[in-house]
Amino acid sequence: MYSNLHHSPPLGRNPLTTAIDRTCKASDPSRELWHPPGARGVYGGAVIAQCLSAAQQTIPPPSPTNGNAVFLIHSMHCYFVLAGDSAIPILYHVEKVRDGKSFMTRTVQARQKGRAIFTTTLSFVREGSAGPSTISHAWDMPRDAVAELDNALGEVSSDGDADAEALGVQGSGPFITKRLAIEN
């Protein structure tokens, strides 16, 4: 029988979900979601990541019955309804909207105290269903951008370098930002 109520995924499946779980596992009351200083509620990116993870758990794995199809996230439309309380566990309610040959659609609600704090609709696309030719419309990343970012992050110690602000590096907690030059 299909259950549409999903708790946060177990730790250790892959590096991305492990990183997400370590920072925002919502079903474990002993590990609260991050509440940014001065914010009304929990960090929205953590709730988005948890909803994506819950929806992915309902996508069937490749098997002979589905032609070994792999479905990847295609689009995600998000709506923050209420501020989330970091002290209250979040439950993720997943609804299967449609399972097709090329697309699968899910709707996820993040709920606290029986009320929706966040809702999202996700579309998953079958890998390779676009055909043999695709259009690429993104510019190439500047060659030195990645090296410059790696150098900047390497110059900042984990306990906060005194010269970090002079280097344009800001951050505390789980995120560090670095101001980079814009090239036209």
PDB file of C-alpha atoms in Angstrom:
ATOM      1  CA  MET A   1       0.000   0.000   0.000  1.00  0.00           C
ATOM      2  CA  TYR A   2       1.231   3.486  -0.860  1.00  0.00           C
ATOM      3  CA  SER A   3       1.939   5.846   2.019  1.00  0.00           C
ATOM      4  CA  ASN A   4       1.927   9.538   1.185  1.00  0.00           C
ATOM      5  CA  LEU A   5       3.429  10.752   4.457  1.00  0.00           C
ATOM      6  CA  HIS A   6       7.220  10.867   4.403  1.00  0.00           C
ATOM      7  CA  HIS A   7       9.653  11.711   7.133  1.00  0.00           C
ATOM      8  CA  SER A   8      13.130  12.987   6.357  1.00  0.00           C
ATOM      9  CA  PRO A   9      15.308  10.469   4.499  1.00  0.00           C
ATOM     10  CA  PRO A  10      17.852   8.319   6.355  1.00  0.00           C
ATOM     11  CA  LEU A  11      21.432   9.547   6.653  1.00  0.00           C
ATOM     12  CA  GLY A  12      24.308   8.269   4.546  1.00  0.00           C
ATOM     13  CA  ARG A  13      22.746   7.520   1.155  1.00  0.00           C
ATOM     14  CA  ASN A  14      24.916   9.927  -0.831  1.00  0.00           C
ATOM     15  CA  PRO A  15      26.921  13.097  -0.092  1.00  0.00           C
ATOM     16  CA  LEU A  16      24.148  15.521  -1.118  1.00  0.00           C
ATOM     17  CA  THR A  17      21.360  13.965   0.932  1.00  0.00           C
ATOM     18  CA  THR A  18      23.769  13.480   3.822  1.00  0.00           C
ATOM     19  CA  ALA A  19      24.617  17.196   3.734  1.00  0.00           C
ATOM     20  CA  ILE A  20      20.938  18.136   3.527  1.00  0.00           C
ATOM     21  CA  ASP A  21      20.000  15.798   6.364  1.00  0.00           C
ATOM     22  CA  ARG A  22      22.767  17.056   8.632  1.00  0.00           C
ATOM     23  CA  THR A  23      21.558  20.633   8.334  1.00  0.00           C
ATOM     24  CA  CYS A  24      17.790  20.226   8.121  1.00  0.00           C
ATOM     25  CA  LYS A  25      16.438  16.849   9.176  1.00  0.00           C
ATOM     26  CA  ALA A  26      12.959  17.843  10.261  1.00  0.00           C
ATOM     27  CA  SER A  27      11.435  14.654  11.630  1.00  0.00           C
ATOM     28  CA  ASP A  28      14.000  14.354  14.429  1.00  0.00           C
ATOM     29  CA  PRO A  29      12.989  16.770  17.218  1.00  0.00           C
ATOM     30  CA  SER A  30      16.520  16.718  18.645  1.00  0.00           C
ATOM     31  CA  ARG A  31      17.883  18.308  15.430  1.00  0.00           C
ATOM     32  CA  GLU A  32      16.126  21.563  14.644  1.00  0.00           C
ATOM     33  CA  LEU A  33      16.115  23.265  11.261  1.00  0.00           C
ATOM     34  CA  TRP A  34      18.336  26.329  11.016  1.00  0.00           C
ATOM     35  CA  HIS A  35      16.610  29.577  11.986  1.00  0.00           C
ATOM     36  CA  PRO A  36      18.640  32.472  10.527  1.00  0.00           C
ATOM     37  CA  PRO A  37      19.231  35.369  12.952  1.00  0.00           C
ATOM     38  CA  GLY A  38      16.498  37.967  12.516  1.00  0.00           C
ATOM     39  CA  ALA A  39      14.315  35.764  10.287  1.00  0.00           C
ATOM     40  CA  ARG A  40      10.643  35.045  10.988  1.00  0.00           C
ATOM     41  CA  GLY A  41      11.018  31.307  10.469  1.00  0.00           C
ATOM     42  CA  VAL A  42      13.283  28.449   9.474  1.00  0.00           C
ATOM     43  CA  TYR A  43      15.605  28.706   6.476  1.00  0.00           C
ATOM     44  CA  GLY A  44      13.430  28.162   3.389  1.00  0.00           C
ATOM     45  CA  GLY A  45      16.158  26.434   1.389  1.00  0.00           C
ATOM     46  CA  ALA A  46      16.224  23.626   3.935  1.00  0.00           C
ATOM     47  CA  VAL A  47      12.459  23.114   3.611  1.00  0.00           C
ATOM     48  CA  ILE A  48      12.743  23.142  -0.202  1.00  0.00           C
ATOM     49  CA  ALA A  49      15.503  20.513  -0.087  1.00  0.00           C
ATOM     50  CA  GLN A  50      13.498  18.297   2.261  1.00  0.00           C
ATOM     51  CA  CYS A  51      10.401  18.538   0.023  1.00  0.00           C
ATOM     52  CA  LEU A  52      12.456  17.590  -3.035  1.00  0.00           C
ATOM     53  CA  SER A  53      13.907  14.634  -1.131  1.00  0.00           C
ATOM     54  CA  ALA A  54      10.445  13.469  -0.005  1.00  0.00           C
ATOM     55  CA  ALA A  55       9.115  13.698  -3.580  1.00  0.00           C
ATOM     56  CA  GLN A  56      12.114  11.792  -4.967  1.00  0.00           C
ATOM     57  CA  GLN A  57      11.349   8.916  -2.597  1.00  0.00           C
ATOM     58  CA  THR A  58       8.040   8.373  -4.446  1.00  0.00           C
ATOM     59  CA  ILE A  59       9.663   8.174  -7.895  1.00  0.00           C
ATOM     60  CA  PRO A  60      10.118   4.506  -8.853  1.00  0.00           C
ATOM     61  CA  PRO A  61      13.704   3.336  -9.401  1.00  0.00           C
ATOM     62  CA  PRO A  62      14.768   2.006 -12.802  1.00  0.00           C
ATOM     63  CA  SER A  63      13.419  -1.497 -13.361  1.00  0.00           C
ATOM     64  CA  PRO A  64      12.483  -3.779 -16.275  1.00  0.00           C
ATOM     65  CA  THR A  65       8.793  -2.946 -15.714  1.00  0.00           C
ATOM     66  CA  ASN A  66       9.373   0.754 -16.483  1.00  0.00           C
ATOM     67  CA  GLY A  67      11.975   0.187 -19.205  1.00  0.00           C
ATOM     68  CA  ASN A  68      14.828   1.049 -16.807  1.00  0.00           C
ATOM     69  CA  ALA A  69      13.692   4.687 -16.957  1.00  0.00           C
ATOM     70  CA  VAL A  70      15.519   7.234 -14.826  1.00  0.00           C
ATOM     71  CA  PHE A  71      13.454  10.290 -13.841  1.00  0.00           C
ATOM     72  CA  LEU A  72      15.221  13.560 -12.986  1.00  0.00           C
ATOM     73  CA  ILE A  73      13.858  16.761 -11.474  1.00  0.00           C
ATOM     74  CA  HIS A  74      12.592  19.043 -14.258  1.00  0.00           C
ATOM     75  CA  SER A  75      10.842  21.917 -12.491  1.00  0.00           C
ATOM     76  CA  MET A  76       9.782  22.943  -9.010  1.00  0.00           C
ATOM     77  CA  HIS A  77       7.285  25.693  -8.171  1.00  0.00           C
ATOM     78  CA  CYS A  78       7.431  26.737  -4.519  1.00  0.00           C
ATOM     79  CA  TYR A  79       5.125  28.725  -2.256  1.00  0.00           C
ATOM     80  CA  PHE A  80       5.927  29.754   1.307  1.00  0.00           C
ATOM     81  CA  VAL A  81       2.603  29.974   3.145  1.00  0.00           C
ATOM     82  CA  LEU A  82       3.568  30.424   6.811  1.00  0.00           C
ATOM     83  CA  ALA A  83       6.808  30.852   8.749  1.00  0.00           C
ATOM     84  CA  GLY A  84       8.132  27.525  10.037  1.00  0.00           C
ATOM     85  CA  ASP A  85       8.981  27.050  13.707  1.00  0.00           C
ATOM     86  CA  SER A  86      12.379  25.412  14.216  1.00  0.00           C
ATOM     87  CA  ALA A  87      11.240  23.815  17.482  1.00  0.00           C
ATOM     88  CA  ILE A  88       8.367  21.861  15.871  1.00  0.00           C
ATOM     89  CA  PRO A  89       8.951  18.829  13.580  1.00  0.00           C
ATOM     90  CA  ILE A  90       7.864  19.213   9.961  1.00  0.00           C
ATOM     91  CA  LEU A  91       5.875  16.465   8.246  1.00  0.00           C
ATOM     92  CA  TYR A  92       6.011  16.156   4.456  1.00  0.00           C
ATOM     93  CA  HIS A  93       2.786  15.097   2.726  1.00  0.00           C
ATOM     94  CA  VAL A  94       3.455  13.866  -0.831  1.00  0.00           C
ATOM     95  CA  GLU A  95       0.658  13.471  -3.369  1.00  0.00           C
ATOM     96  CA  LYS A  96       1.161  11.566  -6.616  1.00  0.00           C
ATOM     97  CA  VAL A  97      -0.516  13.786  -9.197  1.00  0.00           C
ATOM     98  CA  ARG A  98       0.440  11.848 -12.329  1.00  0.00           C
ATOM     99  CA  ASP A  99       2.772   9.061 -13.437  1.00  0.00           C
ATOM    100  CA  GLY A 100       3.284   9.168 -17.200  1.00  0.00           C
ATOM    101  CA  LYS A 101       5.816   7.664 -19.593  1.00  0.00           C
ATOM    102  CA  SER A 102       7.863  10.869 -19.932  1.00  0.00           C
ATOM    103  CA  PHE A 103       6.830  12.963 -16.911  1.00  0.00           C
ATOM    104  CA  MET A 104       5.862  12.353 -13.284  1.00  0.00           C
ATOM    105  CA  THR A 105       4.278  15.058 -11.141  1.00  0.00           C
ATOM    106  CA  ARG A 106       4.194  15.369  -7.358  1.00  0.00           C
ATOM    107  CA  THR A 107       2.783  17.921  -4.943  1.00  0.00           C
ATOM    108  CA  VAL A 108       4.391  18.199  -1.510  1.00  0.00           C
ATOM    109  CA  GLN A 109       3.141  20.053   1.538  1.00  0.00           C
ATOM    110  CA  ALA A 110       5.373  20.755   4.518  1.00  0.00           C
ATOM    111  CA  ARG A 111       3.123  20.848   7.585  1.00  0.00           C
ATOM    112  CA  GLN A 112       3.439  21.898  11.196  1.00  0.00           C
ATOM    113  CA  LYS A 113       0.594  21.536  13.683  1.00  0.00           C
ATOM    114  CA  GLY A 114      -1.619  20.294  10.828  1.00  0.00           C
ATOM    115  CA  ARG A 115      -1.180  23.531   8.854  1.00  0.00           C
ATOM    116  CA  ALA A 116       0.712  23.901   5.584  1.00  0.00           C
ATOM    117  CA  ILE A 117       3.778  26.122   5.950  1.00  0.00           C
ATOM    118  CA  PHE A 118       5.078  25.404   2.432  1.00  0.00           C
ATOM    119  CA  THR A 119       3.739  23.799  -0.719  1.00  0.00           C
ATOM    120  CA  THR A 120       5.452  22.844  -3.956  1.00  0.00           C
ATOM    121  CA  THR A 121       4.642  21.135  -7.222  1.00  0.00           C
ATOM    122  CA  LEU A 122       7.460  19.158  -8.806  1.00  0.00           C
ATOM    123  CA  SER A 123       7.818  17.727 -12.276  1.00  0.00           C
ATOM    124  CA  PHE A 124      10.218  14.883 -13.017  1.00  0.00           C
ATOM    125  CA  VAL A 125      11.247  14.109 -16.607  1.00  0.00           C
ATOM    126  CA  ARG A 126      12.428  10.822 -18.036  1.00  0.00           C
ATOM    127  CA  GLU A 127      16.131  11.034 -18.825  1.00  0.00           C
ATOM    128  CA  GLY A 128      16.716  11.268 -22.576  1.00  0.00           C
ATOM    129  CA  SER A 129      13.061  11.946 -23.441  1.00  0.00           C
ATOM    130  CA  ALA A 130      13.959  15.228 -25.201  1.00  0.00           C
ATOM    131  CA  GLY A 131      15.302  13.341 -28.200  1.00  0.00           C
ATOM    132  CA  PRO A 132      18.725  13.287 -29.813  1.00  0.00           C
ATOM    133  CA  SER A 133      19.171  17.070 -30.149  1.00  0.00           C
ATOM    134  CA  THR A 134      18.892  19.646 -27.391  1.00  0.00           C
ATOM    135  CA  ILE A 135      19.371  23.400 -27.249  1.00  0.00           C
ATOM    136  CA  SER A 136      22.026  24.866 -24.989  1.00  0.00           C
ATOM    137  CA  HIS A 137      21.438  28.512 -24.148  1.00  0.00           C
ATOM    138  CA  ALA A 138      23.772  29.188 -21.230  1.00  0.00           C
ATOM    139  CA  TRP A 139      27.049  31.102 -21.362  1.00  0.00           C
ATOM    140  CA  ASP A 140      30.213  29.347 -20.343  1.00  0.00           C
ATOM    141  CA  MET A 141      31.405  30.084 -16.820  1.00  0.00           C
ATOM    142  CA  PRO A 142      34.439  32.420 -16.772  1.00  0.00           C
ATOM    143  CA  ARG A 143      37.592  30.308 -16.627  1.00  0.00           C
ATOM    144  CA  ASP A 144      39.047  31.978 -13.542  1.00  0.00           C
ATOM    145  CA  ALA A 145      35.788  32.191 -11.521  1.00  0.00           C
ATOM    146  CA  VAL A 146      36.079  28.736  -9.960  1.00  0.00           C
ATOM    147  CA  ALA A 147      39.789  29.125  -9.203  1.00  0.00           C
ATOM    148  CA  GLU A 148      39.185  32.587  -7.693  1.00  0.00           C
ATOM    149  CA  LEU A 149      36.396  31.239  -5.487  1.00  0.00           C
ATOM    150  CA  ASP A 150      38.498  28.257  -4.365  1.00  0.00           C
ATOM    151  CA  ASN A 151      41.369  30.599  -3.508  1.00  0.00           C
ATOM    152  CA  ALA A 152      39.084  32.946  -1.576  1.00  0.00           C
ATOM    153  CA  LEU A 153      37.478  30.141   0.409  1.00  0.00           C
ATOM    154  CA  GLY A 154      40.897  28.624   1.086  1.00  0.00           C
ATOM    155  CA  GLU A 155      42.074  31.951   2.508  1.00  0.00           C
ATOM    156  CA  VAL A 156      39.318  31.948   5.157  1.00  0.00           C
ATOM    157  CA  SER A 157      39.758  29.739   8.185  1.00  0.00           C
ATOM    158  CA  SER A 158      36.775  27.976   9.710  1.00  0.00           C
ATOM    159  CA  ASP A 159      36.879  30.177  12.833  1.00  0.00           C
ATOM    160  CA  GLY A 160      36.690  33.423  10.824  1.00  0.00           C
ATOM    161  CA  ASP A 161      39.832  35.071   9.449  1.00  0.00           C
ATOM    162  CA  ALA A 162      40.333  38.688  10.526  1.00  0.00           C
ATOM    163  CA  ASP A 163      41.256  39.614   6.947  1.00  0.00           C
ATOM    164  CA  ALA A 164      38.193  37.891   5.454  1.00  0.00           C
ATOM    165  CA  GLU A 165      36.190  41.106   5.177  1.00  0.00           C
ATOM    166  CA  ALA A 166      39.058  42.793   3.332  1.00  0.00           C
ATOM    167  CA  LEU A 167      39.003  39.880   0.856  1.00  0.00           C
ATOM    168  CA  GLY A 168      35.256  40.361   0.276  1.00  0.00           C
ATOM    169  CA  VAL A 169      34.368  37.155   2.112  1.00  0.00           C
ATOM    170  CA  GLN A 170      31.370  37.211   4.425  1.00  0.00           C
ATOM    171  CA  GLY A 171      29.596  34.542   6.353  1.00  0.00           C
ATOM    172  CA  SER A 172      28.919  32.711   9.518  1.00  0.00           C
ATOM    173  CA  GLY A 173      27.047  29.495  10.042  1.00  0.00           C
ATOM    174  CA  PRO A 174      26.608  27.086   7.154  1.00  0.00           C
ATOM    175  CA  PHE A 175      27.127  29.636   4.329  1.00  0.00           C
ATOM    176  CA  ILE A 176      30.097  31.694   3.158  1.00  0.00           C
ATOM    177  CA  THR A 177      29.786  34.271   0.390  1.00  0.00           C
ATOM    178  CA  LYS A 178      32.531  35.872  -1.684  1.00  0.00           C
ATOM    179  CA  ARG A 179      32.109  38.977  -3.819  1.00  0.00           C
ATOM    180  CA  LEU A 180      33.536  38.266  -7.306  1.00  0.00           C
ATOM    181  CA  ALA A 181      34.293  40.699 -10.084  1.00  0.00           C
ATOM    182  CA  ILE A 182      31.793  40.824 -12.956  1.00  0.00           C
ATOM    183  CA  GLU A 183      33.178  40.298 -16.425  1.00  0.00           C
ATOM    184  CA  ASN A 184      31.344  41.400 -19.562  1.00  0.00           C
TER     185      ASN A 184
END
